[in-house]
XYZ file of C-alpha atoms in Angstrom:
674
model
C 3.143 -189.626 150.544
C 1.178 -187.258 148.318
C -1.915 -189.379 148.533
C -1.661 -189.611 152.347
C -1.354 -185.846 152.740
C -4.191 -185.327 150.311
C -6.445 -187.672 152.236
C -5.528 -186.031 155.538
C -6.307 -182.577 154.160
C -9.614 -183.749 152.773
C -10.495 -185.300 156.123
C -9.688 -182.041 157.942
C -11.718 -180.069 155.405
C -14.674 -182.370 155.869
C -14.509 -182.099 159.657
C -14.308 -178.302 159.508
C -17.256 -178.090 157.131
C -19.222 -180.507 159.313
C -18.680 -178.267 162.350
C -19.441 -175.139 160.324
C -22.834 -176.554 159.375
C -23.580 -177.451 163.004
C -22.763 -173.909 164.158
C -25.006 -172.499 161.438
C -27.790 -174.849 162.544
C -27.515 -173.668 166.154
C -27.659 -170.009 165.105
C -30.644 -170.709 162.829
C -32.500 -172.408 165.677
C -31.837 -169.471 167.981
C -33.217 -166.998 165.457
C -36.119 -168.898 163.855
C -37.073 -171.717 166.233
C -37.819 -175.317 165.406
C -40.923 -174.658 163.281
C -39.085 -172.549 160.716
C -35.877 -174.580 160.881
C -35.050 -175.761 157.349
C -32.046 -176.926 155.368
C -32.411 -173.853 153.148
C -32.141 -171.429 156.090
C -29.124 -173.300 157.488
C -27.528 -173.351 154.037
C -28.064 -169.616 153.660
C -26.443 -168.913 157.022
C -23.550 -171.293 156.325
C -23.137 -169.927 152.779
C -23.237 -173.400 151.229
C -25.764 -175.398 149.242
C -28.630 -177.263 150.900
C -27.565 -180.341 148.913
C -24.217 -180.352 150.713
C -26.011 -180.366 154.085
C -28.071 -183.339 152.914
C -24.822 -185.025 151.888
C -23.352 -184.659 155.363
C -26.432 -185.266 157.535
C -29.069 -186.905 155.403
C -32.069 -185.674 157.396
C -33.299 -182.767 159.454
C -33.439 -185.010 162.544
C -29.791 -186.028 162.132
C -28.708 -182.397 161.851
C -30.720 -181.476 164.935
C -29.158 -184.363 166.857
C -25.645 -183.217 165.884
C -26.444 -179.643 166.909
C -27.944 -180.808 170.223
C -24.848 -182.893 170.943
C -22.621 -179.912 170.153
C -24.431 -177.580 172.590
C -24.478 -180.264 175.291
C -20.782 -180.907 174.725
C -19.977 -177.217 175.271
C -21.840 -177.186 178.575
C -20.147 -180.408 179.665
C -16.718 -179.022 178.785
C -17.408 -175.919 180.868
C -18.561 -178.072 183.771
C -15.452 -180.251 183.572
C -13.156 -177.219 183.569
C -14.847 -175.700 186.608
C -14.876 -178.998 188.493
C -11.101 -179.206 188.110
C -10.779 -175.859 189.887
C -12.977 -176.881 192.819
C -11.514 -178.086 196.088
C -13.816 -180.355 198.090
C -17.312 -181.758 197.503
C -19.264 -178.591 198.318
C -17.083 -176.508 196.013
C -17.567 -179.126 193.282
C -21.368 -178.995 193.592
C -21.294 -175.202 193.472
C -18.891 -175.336 190.506
C -21.317 -177.571 188.625
C -24.172 -175.161 189.279
C -21.964 -172.255 188.262
C -21.035 -173.996 185.023
C -24.696 -174.120 183.999
C -25.546 -170.604 185.161
C -22.216 -168.810 184.753
C -21.989 -165.671 182.636
C -19.677 -167.168 179.991
C -22.031 -169.990 178.925
C -25.419 -168.673 179.939
C -26.738 -166.673 176.993
C -30.134 -165.853 175.608
C -29.253 -167.558 172.308
C -28.200 -170.791 174.005
C -31.345 -170.757 176.152
C -33.596 -170.472 173.083
C -31.742 -173.297 171.341
C -32.007 -175.465 174.439
C -35.756 -174.926 174.642
C -36.143 -175.892 170.980
C -34.265 -179.121 171.571
C -36.305 -180.000 174.627
C -39.552 -179.492 172.802
C -38.455 -181.853 170.038
C -36.984 -184.405 172.442
C -40.513 -185.304 173.527
C -41.182 -186.665 170.023
C -37.801 -187.477 168.438
C -36.011 -190.508 169.959
C -32.531 -189.389 168.837
C -32.887 -186.070 170.666
C -34.404 -187.771 173.696
C -31.266 -189.906 173.999
C -29.005 -186.842 173.942
C -31.155 -185.102 176.540
C -31.157 -188.145 178.834
C -27.393 -188.508 178.538
C -26.854 -184.836 179.442
C -29.247 -184.992 182.388
C -27.788 -188.254 183.678
C -24.281 -186.818 183.516
C -25.357 -183.762 185.533
C -27.251 -185.852 188.099
C -24.381 -188.310 188.436
C -21.895 -185.523 189.151
C -24.263 -183.925 191.665
C -24.988 -187.170 193.491
C -21.304 -188.121 193.680
C -20.445 -185.092 195.794
C -23.787 -184.670 197.574
C -23.255 -188.111 199.174
C -20.398 -186.554 201.137
C -22.435 -183.539 202.197
C -25.977 -184.622 203.089
C -27.827 -187.606 204.520
C -28.207 -190.531 202.112
C -31.988 -190.131 201.917
C -31.581 -186.542 200.702
C -29.045 -187.173 197.913
C -31.405 -188.073 195.047
C -34.142 -185.529 195.891
C -31.556 -182.749 196.252
C -29.878 -183.630 192.968
C -33.248 -183.664 191.200
C -34.248 -180.359 192.801
C -30.984 -178.620 191.862
C -31.276 -179.867 188.280
C -34.902 -178.709 188.151
C -33.950 -175.241 189.394
C -31.242 -174.965 186.732
C -33.619 -176.190 184.037
C -36.255 -173.724 185.170
C -33.923 -170.763 184.824
C -32.914 -171.847 181.319
C -36.513 -172.350 180.220
C -37.603 -169.015 181.649
C -34.665 -167.299 179.956
C -35.714 -168.773 176.625
C -39.228 -167.409 177.019
C -38.578 -163.893 178.334
C -35.011 -163.283 177.281
C -31.885 -164.189 179.196
C -31.023 -160.565 179.869
C -34.201 -160.154 181.891
C -33.152 -162.777 184.392
C -30.635 -162.528 187.188
C -29.113 -165.959 186.946
C -26.680 -165.017 189.711
C -29.612 -164.764 192.121
C -30.822 -168.207 191.053
C -27.324 -169.513 191.614
C -27.232 -168.078 195.127
C -30.651 -169.546 195.942
C -29.357 -172.959 194.937
C -26.253 -172.456 197.090
C -28.476 -171.489 200.041
C -30.594 -174.585 199.427
C -27.465 -176.750 199.587
C -26.191 -175.026 202.733
C -29.449 -175.628 204.607
C -29.237 -179.367 203.993
C -25.590 -179.941 204.884
C -24.874 -182.555 207.556
C -24.768 -180.898 210.934
C -26.131 -177.602 209.636
C -27.798 -175.569 212.401
C -31.520 -174.995 212.224
C -30.983 -171.256 212.037
C -30.157 -169.938 208.551
C -27.610 -167.512 209.939
C -24.673 -167.753 212.322
C -24.241 -165.246 215.117
C -20.470 -164.777 214.790
C -17.427 -165.657 212.717
C -13.689 -165.926 213.267
C -11.186 -163.860 211.354
C -8.079 -165.914 210.605
C -4.451 -164.960 210.027
C -3.890 -166.511 206.573
C -0.152 -166.770 207.165
C -0.464 -168.909 210.304
C -4.028 -170.202 210.518
C -4.406 -168.604 213.963
C -7.674 -166.977 215.032
C -7.215 -163.222 215.377
C -10.679 -162.378 216.701
C -14.271 -163.545 216.883
C -16.660 -161.036 215.311
C -20.381 -160.719 216.056
C -22.635 -160.686 212.983
C -25.011 -157.747 212.770
C -28.566 -158.599 211.759
C -31.657 -156.616 210.857
C -32.086 -155.065 214.310
C -28.470 -153.897 214.468
C -28.570 -152.480 210.948
C -31.840 -150.662 211.621
C -30.366 -149.140 214.775
C -27.213 -148.095 212.915
C -29.241 -146.431 210.151
C -31.401 -144.568 212.684
C -28.325 -143.292 214.555
C -26.660 -142.316 211.293
C -29.732 -140.392 210.135
C -29.778 -138.313 213.325
C -26.052 -137.593 213.142
C -26.284 -136.681 209.464
C -28.848 -133.945 210.108
C -26.327 -132.148 212.317
C -23.374 -132.887 210.027
C -25.143 -131.542 206.933
C -25.549 -128.191 208.710
C -21.858 -128.110 209.670
C -19.892 -125.703 207.422
C -17.556 -127.382 204.965
C -14.535 -125.735 206.526
C -15.338 -127.322 209.897
C -16.011 -130.711 208.325
C -12.599 -130.381 206.692
C -10.859 -129.639 210.007
C -12.304 -132.785 211.617
C -11.286 -134.918 208.629
C -7.762 -133.426 208.760
C -7.502 -134.561 212.389
C -8.682 -138.057 211.408
C -5.991 -138.270 208.721
C -3.337 -137.174 211.219
C -4.475 -139.861 213.686
C -4.095 -142.572 211.041
C -0.547 -141.390 210.338
C 0.210 -141.445 214.077
C -1.171 -144.984 214.389
C 0.324 -146.227 211.132
C 2.709 -148.769 212.628
C 0.049 -150.450 214.785
C -2.570 -150.411 212.028
C -0.115 -151.682 209.412
C 0.779 -154.635 211.620
C -2.909 -155.429 212.160
C -3.580 -155.168 208.415
C -0.684 -157.520 207.660
C -2.022 -160.079 210.119
C -5.576 -159.879 208.796
C -4.718 -159.959 205.071
C -1.453 -161.898 204.884
C 0.187 -158.974 203.061
C 3.826 -158.139 203.887
C 4.311 -155.377 206.388
C 6.624 -153.577 203.970
C 3.481 -152.944 201.884
C 0.960 -152.195 204.622
C 3.228 -149.763 206.482
C 4.098 -147.825 203.310
C 0.836 -147.937 201.359
C -2.332 -149.306 202.925
C -2.792 -147.044 205.948
C -0.968 -143.976 204.628
C -2.822 -143.970 201.306
C -6.055 -144.040 203.316
C -4.823 -141.059 205.324
C -3.928 -139.281 202.057
C -7.473 -139.830 200.838
C -9.053 -138.355 203.977
C -6.663 -135.402 203.850
C -7.512 -134.749 200.196
C -11.251 -134.633 200.819
C -10.713 -132.609 203.977
C -9.300 -129.931 201.693
C -12.179 -130.237 199.231
C -14.910 -130.054 201.884
C -14.919 -126.233 201.935
C -15.080 -126.036 198.111
C -18.222 -128.102 197.509
C -20.697 -125.742 195.885
C -23.248 -125.315 193.145
C -23.347 -122.804 190.277
C -24.883 -119.417 189.476
C -26.886 -119.038 186.250
C -27.428 -115.630 184.629
C -31.005 -115.579 183.266
C -31.178 -111.917 182.299
C -32.409 -108.880 184.250
C -35.647 -110.461 185.339
C -34.357 -113.572 187.076
C -31.371 -115.621 188.030
C -30.827 -119.223 188.981
C -28.484 -121.203 191.130
C -27.863 -124.809 192.033
C -27.120 -126.311 195.417
C -24.955 -129.396 195.790
C -26.476 -131.255 198.754
C -25.610 -134.517 200.557
C -27.553 -137.690 199.813
C -28.128 -138.590 203.465
C -27.156 -141.994 204.870
C -24.974 -143.982 202.479
C -23.487 -147.478 202.707
C -20.024 -148.714 201.818
C -19.265 -152.397 201.268
C -15.575 -153.244 201.205
C -13.333 -155.930 199.734
C -10.750 -157.995 201.564
C -7.631 -157.063 199.568
C -7.272 -153.426 200.743
C -9.501 -153.211 203.829
C -8.568 -149.881 205.398
C -7.724 -148.152 202.129
C -11.125 -149.025 200.627
C -12.885 -147.916 203.808
C -11.145 -144.533 203.510
C -11.783 -144.236 199.767
C -15.502 -144.630 200.390
C -15.937 -142.758 203.655
C -13.762 -139.684 203.033
C -15.713 -138.197 200.080
C -19.029 -139.246 201.632
C -18.252 -137.445 204.880
C -16.737 -134.404 203.172
C -20.018 -133.966 201.264
C -22.095 -134.015 204.453
C -23.319 -137.628 204.416
C -23.291 -140.318 207.078
C -21.790 -143.688 206.189
C -22.388 -147.215 207.397
C -19.499 -149.398 206.304
C -19.416 -153.192 206.096
C -15.929 -154.632 205.665
C -15.367 -158.016 204.053
C -15.797 -160.810 206.576
C -12.272 -162.068 205.837
C -10.714 -158.754 206.914
C -12.945 -157.006 209.465
C -10.424 -155.505 211.888
C -8.957 -152.258 210.561
C -12.373 -150.780 209.747
C -13.041 -150.883 213.499
C -9.871 -148.880 214.065
C -10.894 -146.377 211.401
C -14.191 -145.839 213.214
C -12.206 -145.112 216.388
C -9.982 -142.608 214.560
C -12.989 -140.761 213.160
C -14.616 -140.641 216.589
C -11.392 -139.454 218.254
C -11.065 -136.722 215.597
C -14.434 -135.272 216.578
C -16.881 -136.829 214.130
C -20.440 -136.797 215.558
C -21.421 -140.045 217.228
C -23.041 -142.410 214.728
C -21.902 -140.559 211.608
C -19.494 -143.315 210.599
C -20.373 -146.786 211.818
C -19.073 -150.257 211.056
C -21.430 -153.211 210.801
C -20.039 -156.706 210.560
C -21.217 -159.786 208.734
C -21.282 -161.723 205.515
C -23.376 -161.345 202.374
C -26.657 -161.309 204.316
C -25.569 -158.228 206.262
C -24.544 -156.523 203.039
C -27.998 -157.210 201.597
C -29.602 -155.574 204.615
C -27.782 -152.404 203.603
C -28.566 -152.562 199.887
C -32.249 -153.247 200.640
C -32.697 -150.726 203.451
C -35.228 -148.024 202.477
C -33.430 -145.287 204.426
C -30.059 -145.761 202.762
C -29.642 -143.493 199.738
C -26.585 -145.015 198.091
C -24.418 -148.121 198.074
C -20.760 -148.046 197.122
C -19.371 -151.553 196.583
C -15.934 -152.935 195.870
C -16.233 -156.601 194.993
C -16.945 -159.208 192.327
C -19.046 -158.656 189.215
C -21.686 -161.113 190.417
C -21.980 -159.312 193.747
C -22.329 -155.982 191.951
C -25.228 -157.301 189.862
C -27.024 -158.552 192.980
C -26.529 -155.241 194.801
C -27.855 -153.373 191.764
C -31.014 -155.496 191.780
C -31.517 -154.856 195.503
C -30.812 -151.142 195.149
C -33.325 -150.835 192.315
C -36.181 -151.445 194.757
C -35.735 -147.965 196.215
C -33.790 -146.432 193.295
C -30.594 -146.065 195.306
C -27.533 -144.482 193.799
C -24.772 -147.049 193.245
C -21.039 -146.921 192.660
C -19.284 -150.171 191.795
C -15.611 -151.066 191.504
C -15.696 -154.684 190.360
C -13.426 -157.268 188.787
C -10.813 -157.017 186.079
C -8.628 -158.959 183.678
C -6.430 -156.143 182.567
C -3.910 -155.999 179.764
C -0.307 -154.823 180.018
C 1.250 -154.235 176.590
C 5.039 -154.116 176.110
C 6.066 -152.700 172.719
C 9.362 -153.455 171.017
C 10.866 -150.043 171.859
C 10.106 -150.219 175.592
C 12.784 -149.890 178.254
C 13.072 -153.596 179.042
C 14.022 -153.261 182.714
C 11.219 -150.785 183.322
C 8.733 -153.060 181.552
C 9.775 -156.008 183.706
C 9.371 -153.851 186.826
C 5.908 -152.877 185.642
C 4.937 -156.492 184.971
C 6.095 -157.517 188.446
C 4.073 -154.716 190.077
C 1.111 -155.579 187.872
C 1.055 -159.231 188.932
C 2.810 -159.964 192.212
C 2.258 -156.934 194.426
C -0.016 -157.980 197.319
C 0.407 -161.578 196.102
C -1.536 -160.709 192.977
C -4.705 -159.885 194.931
C -5.251 -156.523 193.215
C -8.291 -155.885 191.024
C -6.406 -153.731 188.506
C -3.603 -156.230 187.939
C -2.333 -156.524 184.380
C -2.349 -160.304 184.327
C -2.498 -160.501 180.524
C 1.012 -159.385 179.576
C 1.296 -158.885 175.816
C 4.951 -158.727 174.738
C 6.117 -157.924 171.215
C 7.537 -161.065 169.635
C 10.854 -159.381 168.825
C 11.710 -158.799 172.513
C 9.868 -161.714 174.078
C 12.880 -163.884 174.864
C 14.891 -161.050 176.397
C 11.869 -159.909 178.412
C 11.188 -163.409 179.733
C 14.814 -163.967 180.701
C 14.883 -160.846 182.875
C 11.386 -161.524 184.224
C 12.246 -165.069 185.295
C 15.405 -164.043 187.146
C 13.732 -161.236 189.066
C 10.620 -163.291 189.874
C 12.634 -166.168 191.283
C 14.584 -163.718 193.462
C 11.436 -162.538 195.254
C 11.335 -163.240 199.006
C 8.252 -165.194 200.150
C 7.848 -165.410 203.885
C 6.346 -164.235 207.173
C 4.307 -161.082 206.444
C 5.589 -159.450 209.634
C 9.230 -159.817 208.526
C 10.286 -156.498 206.898
C 12.362 -158.460 204.354
C 9.330 -160.356 203.014
C 8.233 -159.198 199.556
C 5.250 -161.530 199.073
C 3.062 -162.878 201.847
C 0.105 -165.227 202.065
C -3.071 -165.362 200.023
C -6.221 -164.394 201.876
C -7.396 -167.908 202.806
C -6.757 -171.629 202.214
C -9.893 -171.793 200.053
C -8.648 -168.991 197.836
C -5.230 -170.643 197.658
C -6.853 -173.838 196.355
C -8.715 -171.810 193.738
C -5.460 -170.221 192.550
C -3.657 -173.589 192.484
C -6.612 -174.981 190.518
C -6.152 -172.309 187.864
C -2.438 -173.075 187.704
C -3.215 -176.757 187.112
C -5.828 -175.848 184.495
C -3.348 -173.601 182.697
C -0.970 -176.529 182.304
C -3.794 -178.824 181.190
C -4.849 -176.339 178.502
C -1.337 -176.212 177.047
C 0.358 -173.179 178.618
C 4.049 -173.499 179.509
C 5.024 -172.976 183.140
C 8.068 -170.691 183.101
C 8.447 -170.488 186.872
C 6.528 -170.988 190.133
C 3.256 -172.857 190.191
C 3.529 -174.467 193.621
C 2.369 -173.974 197.159
C 5.113 -172.857 199.560
C 5.276 -174.923 202.760
C 8.895 -174.526 203.872
C 9.618 -173.951 207.556
C 7.037 -171.870 209.415
C 4.989 -171.296 206.239
C 3.438 -174.762 206.322
C 0.221 -173.578 208.000
C -0.260 -170.607 205.711
C -1.749 -169.982 202.265
C 1.476 -169.257 200.360
C 1.856 -169.722 196.594
C 4.919 -169.057 194.459
C 4.742 -166.194 191.965
C 3.820 -167.991 188.758
C 4.461 -167.144 185.094
C 2.945 -168.902 182.084
C 4.183 -168.553 178.511
C 2.805 -169.969 175.297
C -0.640 -168.708 176.274
C -3.562 -168.201 173.920
C -6.471 -165.824 174.280
C -9.037 -168.576 174.861
C -7.331 -170.161 177.880
C -9.059 -169.899 181.267
C -5.957 -168.319 182.856
C -6.122 -165.597 180.204
C -9.876 -164.922 180.244
C -10.905 -165.362 183.899
C -9.949 -163.312 186.942
C -7.732 -165.456 189.183
C -6.870 -162.841 191.830
C -3.578 -164.433 192.690
C 0.113 -164.367 191.658
C -0.412 -165.824 188.173
C 0.890 -164.012 185.066
C 0.000 -165.041 181.508
C 2.474 -163.839 178.847
C 1.231 -163.605 175.257
C 2.970 -162.691 171.997
C 1.914 -160.024 169.519
C 3.324 -158.398 166.376
C 0.916 -155.639 165.357
C -0.484 -152.642 167.244
C -4.035 -152.971 165.921
C -3.975 -156.695 166.681
C -2.908 -156.291 170.306
C -5.422 -153.509 170.958
C -8.248 -155.697 169.645
C -7.102 -158.633 171.770
C -6.683 -156.472 174.859
C -10.262 -155.197 174.438
C -11.700 -158.683 173.855
C -12.991 -159.109 177.407
C -16.122 -158.289 179.381
C -13.926 -156.425 181.875
C -12.629 -152.884 181.500
C -11.018 -151.879 184.765
C -7.418 -151.063 183.860
C -4.696 -151.271 181.224
C -1.073 -150.280 180.821
C 1.514 -149.909 178.077
C 5.290 -149.607 177.919
C 6.778 -147.748 174.967
C 9.167 -144.869 174.296
C 7.021 -143.669 171.405
C 4.736 -141.179 173.131
C 2.591 -140.648 170.047
C 1.837 -144.350 169.985
C 1.387 -144.368 173.750
C -1.433 -141.823 173.660
C -2.980 -143.385 170.539
C -3.112 -146.855 172.100
C -4.367 -145.603 175.457
C -7.212 -143.811 173.668
C -8.169 -147.078 171.947
C -8.092 -149.284 175.069
C -11.474 -149.926 176.739
C -10.451 -149.399 180.349
C -11.251 -146.836 183.011
C -7.799 -146.536 184.590
C -4.655 -146.614 182.431
C -0.896 -146.210 182.815
C 1.955 -145.321 180.468
C 5.399 -146.664 181.437
C 4.304 -147.661 184.947
C 1.549 -149.712 186.590
C -0.773 -149.787 189.620
C -0.119 -146.204 190.728
C -3.378 -144.643 191.954
C -3.045 -141.068 193.238
C -6.029 -139.888 195.224
C -6.304 -136.803 193.016
C -7.243 -138.909 189.957
C -10.616 -140.607 189.364
C -10.506 -144.385 189.676
C -12.946 -146.915 188.248
C -13.785 -149.233 185.392
C -15.753 -149.604 182.180
C -17.971 -152.444 180.939
C -18.564 -155.045 183.685
C -15.751 -153.655 185.822
C -17.908 -151.031 187.437
C -20.070 -147.937 187.498
C -19.050 -144.476 188.594
C -15.699 -143.318 189.918
C -13.900 -143.107 193.222
C -11.248 -140.538 194.166
C -10.604 -137.141 192.649
C -13.229 -134.430 192.351
C -15.382 -136.922 190.410
C -16.320 -138.677 193.651
C -18.009 -135.506 194.906
C -20.650 -135.918 192.203
C -21.384 -139.454 193.401
C -22.049 -138.362 196.996
C -24.158 -135.269 196.321
C -27.336 -134.366 194.498
C -28.171 -131.114 192.740
C -31.053 -128.800 193.607
C -31.947 -126.127 191.051
C -33.415 -122.835 192.274
C -35.094 -120.210 190.035
C -35.300 -116.725 191.546
C -37.784 -114.274 189.991
C -36.800 -110.591 190.035
C -39.932 -109.226 188.315
C -43.652 -109.584 188.791
C -45.304 -112.651 187.282
C -46.786 -112.073 183.840
C -49.865 -114.332 184.202
C -52.166 -114.619 181.120
C -55.241 -115.368 183.224
């Protein structure tokens, strides 16, 4: 038995050292390139002797082959994981592209290593074999699904073209630096290329209309006309004329009109809440209490601030004084998300209008209806014609706004990738931007927390609005000493939740936004199980009774999660909670911060000293102590890192919708030395 254990340990040690050397080789290649790649440099980085590397690999070529295989294996693993999440052939093709250009795997270091391998593959047969195998695997996957999407004659050329476009981005990144490239734009170009060649695709690159669907029933609610360049240009011209008049309107009068608009939303709350529930799939008990009324609160808040917007006086002595004017930007654009359509429209328009701007707002194409009603409320309240306008469409219409030379600012709520593309477009005319983007927030439950309150917070942080909330604390860290008790209460209360018709006042969780999004969420649930997480409850689509035609998914809880799992690292935007253990404060703070997102965070503890200490250490823009997902209009809202730029709500938003003009006033004659 001793000898067997000894041999097993030695085998494990050898495998670990083998992998350690490979990782050191990859890092050495990234830093020094193939010409200066030597055993000595690898040995120095790995902190071992060069002789040991020779023992394991024998030759430089063998080490390079092992390193090449390791990098290729990582890319293939990423591709496999993303393919499992994709529903349908088109989604699979796009997932494969995304795997090779996605932000998690696409790095400057990897690009440089890849270029080094390719250069050597022209002359080293072992590397050529690895390269061919990787390329053939990619082409095979592409062709398999493209056969179902395009004419047979186009399959091979399209697969080759897509692969060439991916390769080109990687090679360019290696030469100029990955950070200088917008791989998301390349990804979208590839997606557009695929769309143009689909069977039955119209000759025109753009549709003229789209249907908005009730996600709970599958019924068409309305057909919406898509606004193109001509419509956007007309809207901007009308907005510019209206803004000239509005900017001259005293703040007190602007405030009175906004007060009337807020009152109209409150009056129309029941009708608007029902429409919002139908368009989003959210339960009416949420939309009637939160969505419309919180939008009205926002307009009312900025109505009160409108008369207070002012600059400053500067005492410069007896000979001069200075002052600053806080002036509107002009015509600004708002681009909304589909999870809180009318609330987001209010959050963007209210401060913009209070500051004297005009706004053109594009709602998400999945939820276009309540923005139309908001435009009516503003008009009925007395807003000048054209000052707030809604344009409809998909991403192309949004780009028309972010590229338009007469729009001074874009405020976007959406995905990180969309934010990066809008920033690139806005840079052409140096537009101001405000972004509220994605999140993968942490909720930390310490051992001294009120357990029932912590469970309530976790439920609000994961299952409100069917989990389709950007701030959701989907990484729930629970101290090991209370984990079992916490999970027992959490499971009981989760399984008691009522899933049903969104228009039924008793329903607590409605439908997800679309069948496609439902499949994405179910894909993540399947992947969580494949990667070793334990399904505590939920995990299935709900099809009982009249829910069969809707996009309903059970509230889902995973335990036994680790930080490297996809369900822990990636934003799912659905009712999926990942519960993780922790023992130490410093440990959990470090793990909570180990993400590219920084939108929100929350903690539950009765130790207020620790509460404030931990909150100060968390890298998130919006935080809660002993509650979750409460967002008063009075407080600034926004994220850090890749979760956004700037802030919405509170007085902070005023700074994002105005610009300062400094004025120096001379009180004495000029002392000219000429």
